[in-house]
XYZ file of C-alpha atoms in Angstrom:
351
model
C -33.648 -58.121 31.163
C -31.570 -55.085 30.067
C -30.173 -54.825 33.539
C -28.981 -58.468 33.487
C -27.608 -57.964 29.988
C -25.665 -54.896 31.131
C -23.657 -56.859 33.653
C -23.256 -60.135 31.843
C -19.584 -61.017 32.320
C -18.373 -57.723 30.992
C -16.798 -55.257 33.342
C -17.744 -51.678 32.842
C -14.209 -50.367 33.063
C -12.977 -52.519 30.339
C -15.940 -51.528 28.046
C -15.357 -47.693 28.637
C -11.618 -47.908 28.074
C -12.103 -49.893 24.986
C -14.423 -47.384 23.490
C -12.329 -44.423 24.202
C -10.306 -45.035 21.061
C -11.529 -44.528 17.584
C -9.569 -47.533 16.302
C -12.282 -49.842 17.289
C -14.337 -48.554 14.350
C -12.446 -50.831 11.952
C -12.884 -53.807 14.285
C -16.695 -53.533 14.101
C -16.972 -54.543 10.567
C -16.148 -51.472 8.475
C -15.597 -52.716 4.863
C -13.475 -50.951 2.395
C -14.493 -49.329 -0.810
C -18.268 -49.374 -1.301
C -19.841 -46.834 -3.786
C -23.363 -45.623 -3.890
C -24.911 -43.809 -6.756
C -28.023 -41.831 -7.059
C -29.295 -42.572 -10.594
C -33.055 -41.984 -10.735
C -34.361 -38.455 -10.104
C -37.768 -39.056 -11.518
C -38.941 -39.176 -7.889
C -42.121 -40.890 -6.793
C -41.400 -39.689 -3.345
C -41.336 -35.973 -3.903
C -43.910 -35.294 -1.125
C -42.557 -37.697 1.504
C -41.555 -35.552 4.534
C -39.168 -38.241 5.855
C -37.189 -38.316 2.667
C -33.637 -36.769 3.081
C -33.589 -35.436 -0.411
C -36.571 -33.155 0.125
C -38.532 -31.851 -2.719
C -36.282 -32.288 -5.909
C -35.955 -29.320 -8.206
C -37.489 -29.623 -11.620
C -34.096 -29.714 -13.380
C -33.048 -32.700 -11.219
C -36.141 -34.717 -12.029
C -34.458 -36.594 -14.835
C -32.844 -40.006 -14.847
C -29.067 -40.167 -15.152
C -28.130 -41.286 -18.647
C -26.802 -44.858 -18.835
C -23.516 -43.594 -20.357
C -22.907 -41.571 -17.208
C -23.780 -44.527 -14.924
C -21.326 -46.672 -16.798
C -18.560 -44.121 -16.734
C -18.993 -43.891 -12.907
C -19.050 -47.677 -12.525
C -15.886 -47.888 -14.717
C -14.087 -45.360 -12.580
C -15.179 -46.955 -9.417
C -14.092 -50.447 -10.581
C -10.730 -48.966 -11.534
C -10.281 -47.544 -8.033
C -10.907 -50.868 -6.448
C -14.515 -50.557 -5.361
C -16.158 -53.897 -4.812
C -19.728 -52.953 -3.703
C -22.243 -50.689 -5.383
C -25.491 -49.265 -4.099
C -28.197 -47.770 -6.430
C -30.306 -45.056 -4.949
C -32.792 -42.352 -6.130
C -35.267 -40.761 -5.973
C -36.586 -44.138 -6.741
C -34.124 -46.337 -8.800
C -36.798 -48.797 -9.981
C -38.139 -46.106 -12.268
C -34.973 -45.823 -14.340
C -35.455 -47.411 -17.677
C -31.898 -48.771 -17.788
C -31.687 -50.070 -14.278
C -31.285 -53.743 -15.201
C -28.605 -52.866 -17.762
C -26.671 -50.824 -15.183
C -26.873 -53.703 -12.641
C -25.546 -56.295 -15.164
C -22.830 -53.946 -16.260
C -21.574 -53.631 -12.626
C -21.816 -57.361 -12.095
C -19.798 -58.069 -15.328
C -17.182 -55.702 -14.116
C -16.804 -57.711 -10.851
C -18.787 -55.962 -8.258
C -19.705 -58.670 -5.870
C -22.198 -56.746 -3.848
C -24.880 -54.745 -5.672
C -27.656 -53.277 -3.555
C -30.854 -51.492 -4.384
C -32.650 -48.983 -1.972
C -36.191 -48.673 -3.001
C -39.794 -47.863 -1.865
C -40.716 -51.294 -3.256
C -43.816 -50.325 -5.067
C -42.615 -51.536 -8.469
C -41.496 -54.847 -7.010
C -45.111 -55.745 -6.021
C -45.203 -58.118 -9.036
C -42.514 -60.768 -9.526
C -41.436 -59.817 -12.971
C -39.126 -56.867 -12.277
C -37.835 -58.584 -9.148
C -36.834 -61.668 -11.090
C -35.121 -59.634 -13.783
C -33.106 -57.600 -11.270
C -31.981 -60.646 -9.366
C -30.999 -62.233 -12.697
C -29.072 -59.092 -13.730
C -27.039 -59.126 -10.429
C -28.751 -57.435 -7.556
C -27.528 -59.123 -4.311
C -29.323 -57.020 -1.693
C -32.523 -55.052 -1.402
C -33.319 -52.398 1.222
C -37.083 -51.420 1.200
C -38.094 -48.127 2.903
C -41.207 -48.535 5.053
C -41.953 -45.967 7.660
C -45.004 -47.331 9.447
C -46.872 -50.653 9.819
C -50.173 -48.837 9.709
C -51.645 -48.198 6.295
C -53.164 -44.903 7.110
C -49.978 -43.435 8.439
C -47.719 -44.892 5.740
C -49.901 -43.466 3.050
C -50.192 -40.109 4.729
C -46.411 -39.942 4.578
C -46.052 -41.076 1.092
C -49.092 -39.232 -0.202
C -49.845 -42.335 -2.443
C -53.181 -44.115 -1.812
C -52.740 -47.784 -2.188
C -48.928 -47.644 -1.767
C -48.940 -49.608 1.500
C -50.499 -52.654 -0.047
C -48.073 -52.443 -2.893
C -45.186 -52.411 -0.538
C -46.443 -55.345 1.465
C -46.845 -57.257 -1.797
C -43.176 -56.501 -2.568
C -42.074 -57.622 0.832
C -43.942 -60.904 0.448
C -42.545 -61.614 -2.966
C -38.956 -60.857 -1.762
C -39.225 -62.972 1.375
C -40.972 -65.848 -0.445
C -38.180 -65.870 -3.117
C -35.473 -65.907 -0.545
C -37.161 -68.756 1.416
C -37.620 -70.963 -1.665
C -34.332 -69.925 -3.361
C -36.117 -68.782 -6.477
C -34.882 -65.217 -6.030
C -31.674 -65.529 -3.837
C -30.243 -62.363 -2.471
C -26.902 -63.460 -1.104
C -26.368 -60.189 0.864
C -29.956 -60.165 2.234
C -33.106 -58.071 2.434
C -33.863 -55.353 4.909
C -36.425 -52.939 5.867
C -35.304 -49.288 6.295
C -37.439 -47.122 8.664
C -37.054 -43.566 9.591
C -37.746 -43.045 13.252
C -40.300 -40.119 13.421
C -42.961 -38.761 15.810
C -45.599 -40.849 14.259
C -43.814 -44.169 14.808
C -41.480 -43.691 17.770
C -44.109 -45.153 20.135
C -44.827 -47.987 17.731
C -41.428 -49.480 17.034
C -42.071 -52.751 18.796
C -45.482 -53.308 17.012
C -43.644 -52.514 13.806
C -40.968 -55.151 14.359
C -43.524 -57.718 15.278
C -45.490 -56.922 12.206
C -42.471 -57.312 9.995
C -41.273 -60.470 11.709
C -44.666 -62.071 10.913
C -44.132 -61.300 7.303
C -40.790 -63.079 7.268
C -38.464 -60.038 7.661
C -35.338 -60.682 9.608
C -33.378 -57.554 9.160
C -34.505 -54.019 10.157
C -32.595 -50.756 10.238
C -33.977 -47.832 12.170
C -32.600 -44.377 11.317
C -33.229 -41.081 13.097
C -35.243 -38.683 10.864
C -33.234 -35.835 9.691
C -35.003 -32.529 10.423
C -34.588 -30.959 7.061
C -36.754 -30.017 4.049
C -40.411 -30.740 4.906
C -39.500 -32.092 8.329
C -37.602 -28.906 9.332
C -38.960 -27.232 12.377
C -41.831 -29.916 12.785
C -42.098 -30.849 16.467
C -44.831 -33.508 15.636
C -42.537 -35.268 13.140
C -39.174 -34.938 15.054
C -39.305 -36.943 18.266
C -37.359 -35.828 21.271
C -34.371 -38.071 22.149
C -35.733 -39.191 25.578
C -38.773 -40.799 23.765
C -36.371 -42.528 21.270
C -34.352 -43.899 24.245
C -37.537 -45.377 25.810
C -38.544 -46.917 22.537
C -35.165 -48.479 22.040
C -35.180 -50.031 25.484
C -38.498 -51.739 24.897
C -37.529 -52.896 21.472
C -34.061 -54.206 22.434
C -35.492 -56.032 25.414
C -38.101 -57.793 23.212
C -35.455 -58.696 20.636
C -33.104 -60.151 23.096
C -35.843 -62.269 24.725
C -37.780 -63.502 21.599
C -37.530 -61.277 18.558
C -34.089 -62.533 17.387
C -33.972 -60.099 14.449
C -31.023 -58.387 12.953
C -31.962 -55.063 14.264
C -29.723 -52.014 14.075
C -30.123 -48.224 14.811
C -28.409 -45.408 12.863
C -27.719 -41.765 12.973
C -28.524 -41.358 16.722
C -26.077 -39.623 19.015
C -24.542 -42.073 21.489
C -26.265 -40.481 24.457
C -29.656 -41.504 22.919
C -28.871 -45.252 23.526
C -30.127 -47.023 26.643
C -27.702 -47.011 29.636
C -27.293 -50.771 29.305
C -25.413 -50.254 26.063
C -22.547 -48.601 27.982
C -22.293 -51.453 30.248
C -22.343 -54.289 27.678
C -20.308 -54.090 24.392
C -22.297 -56.938 23.132
C -25.262 -54.745 22.731
C -23.268 -52.125 20.939
C -22.107 -54.817 18.401
C -25.566 -55.954 17.894
C -27.487 -52.794 17.613
C -25.346 -49.722 16.914
C -25.555 -49.623 13.100
C -23.091 -46.825 12.717
C -20.384 -49.225 14.045
C -21.201 -51.649 11.311
C -21.760 -49.414 8.293
C -19.376 -49.416 5.408
C -17.205 -46.427 4.709
C -19.395 -45.272 1.709
C -18.637 -42.848 -1.123
C -21.738 -41.285 -2.677
C -22.147 -40.079 -6.329
C -24.995 -37.738 -7.159
C -25.729 -36.047 -10.444
C -27.234 -32.580 -10.356
C -29.133 -30.359 -12.740
C -29.624 -30.456 -16.550
C -25.912 -30.720 -17.140
C -25.787 -33.785 -14.802
C -22.964 -32.346 -12.792
C -21.365 -34.978 -10.652
C -21.125 -34.464 -6.898
C -19.092 -37.012 -4.997
C -18.557 -37.189 -1.339
C -17.762 -39.445 1.586
C -20.977 -40.080 3.454
C -19.462 -40.350 6.868
C -17.602 -37.058 6.503
C -20.692 -35.275 5.112
C -22.741 -36.411 8.227
C -19.981 -35.535 10.606
C -18.873 -32.040 9.244
C -21.946 -30.861 7.442
C -25.210 -32.502 8.648
C -24.573 -33.000 12.405
C -23.393 -30.890 15.243
C -22.227 -31.276 18.914
C -23.037 -29.080 21.930
C -20.295 -27.724 24.226
C -21.027 -30.515 26.747
C -20.147 -33.219 24.327
C -16.273 -32.424 25.054
C -16.781 -34.115 28.420
C -18.439 -37.227 26.973
C -16.654 -40.437 27.126
C -18.049 -41.422 23.677
C -17.163 -38.093 22.010
C -14.368 -39.513 19.824
C -16.790 -41.976 18.270
C -20.009 -39.873 18.300
C -21.036 -37.762 15.170
C -23.363 -35.689 17.231
C -27.074 -34.888 16.561
C -28.645 -33.782 13.375
C -28.454 -30.072 12.896
C -31.797 -28.322 13.421
C -32.803 -30.919 15.982
C -31.983 -28.357 18.642
C -34.211 -25.821 16.801
C -37.210 -28.066 17.656
C -36.277 -29.703 21.043
C -33.321 -27.728 22.423
C -30.787 -29.981 24.121
C -33.377 -32.413 25.257
C -31.742 -35.854 25.610
C -28.298 -34.578 24.671
C -26.093 -35.305 27.653
C -22.431 -36.400 28.182
C -21.743 -39.997 29.105
C -19.305 -40.067 31.929
């Protein structure tokens, strides 16, 4: 199937020439001026090895005061931002979450998204209140479809059933329009050593529960994941898993399925023969150019950065051979410390 897709009416030379220029980034759906804010530091997920925040220092385990959230929302609105994402820690533990959402809505933010582990949405009450306040999109982090593995990662017995209950509530509310989310609902999954061989069963499992949007991000080898060869999969295993999953999705899955934070050389060869596959599956091409605000320490010092620049210049790296790669102008590289675990396995120039 992938071989057929790779030659479907799209000449290779046109594809490779078209992707030699960074200007196509805008054409693939980048939206201007989204803002993401980390508001809840009372982290339920302190022990999760797939969390990019790592173990949060004691002085950071405090919720950001509502007055600071409002001030940041005011500043973002004045600068022309139209989309807001609320992160953590776990944002649903914040006591003023609903008020913050309503405040952003009243200032004209048209897209307000929530990134959550979903455990507190297992009952309909909080979900109903958040939708009423103005949440327009929910992204729920689920890193395995197997209860034992999911709970081993979260270190929270019973959390898997709570997450499934939340998924069911959200999907049911969207289907019967009682809890509309105009910008959708997605599952966010880190690809790690425990699930890299189970991505297809995971997608099938979620589809049976009514999920239609899945994002798969490459696990960052930092904090508790640093140096863990069991947790960080080698890129060749990732490529094989992608091939299997994409072939299924093209044939019968029909999900909105995207990958993120992988170097371009990790994608199956068919992607470099067919730009349609790139448009559908390479999430980095579709992601908004996002600015992130985080509050640190007892003094709640504000740190603000552009997420794409942080990934490119601080969190990722390229090897010397990347200079010969046709995709080098578009590729951010691989996560730093990946090579500490697997060397250059799977990192190869595309010619």
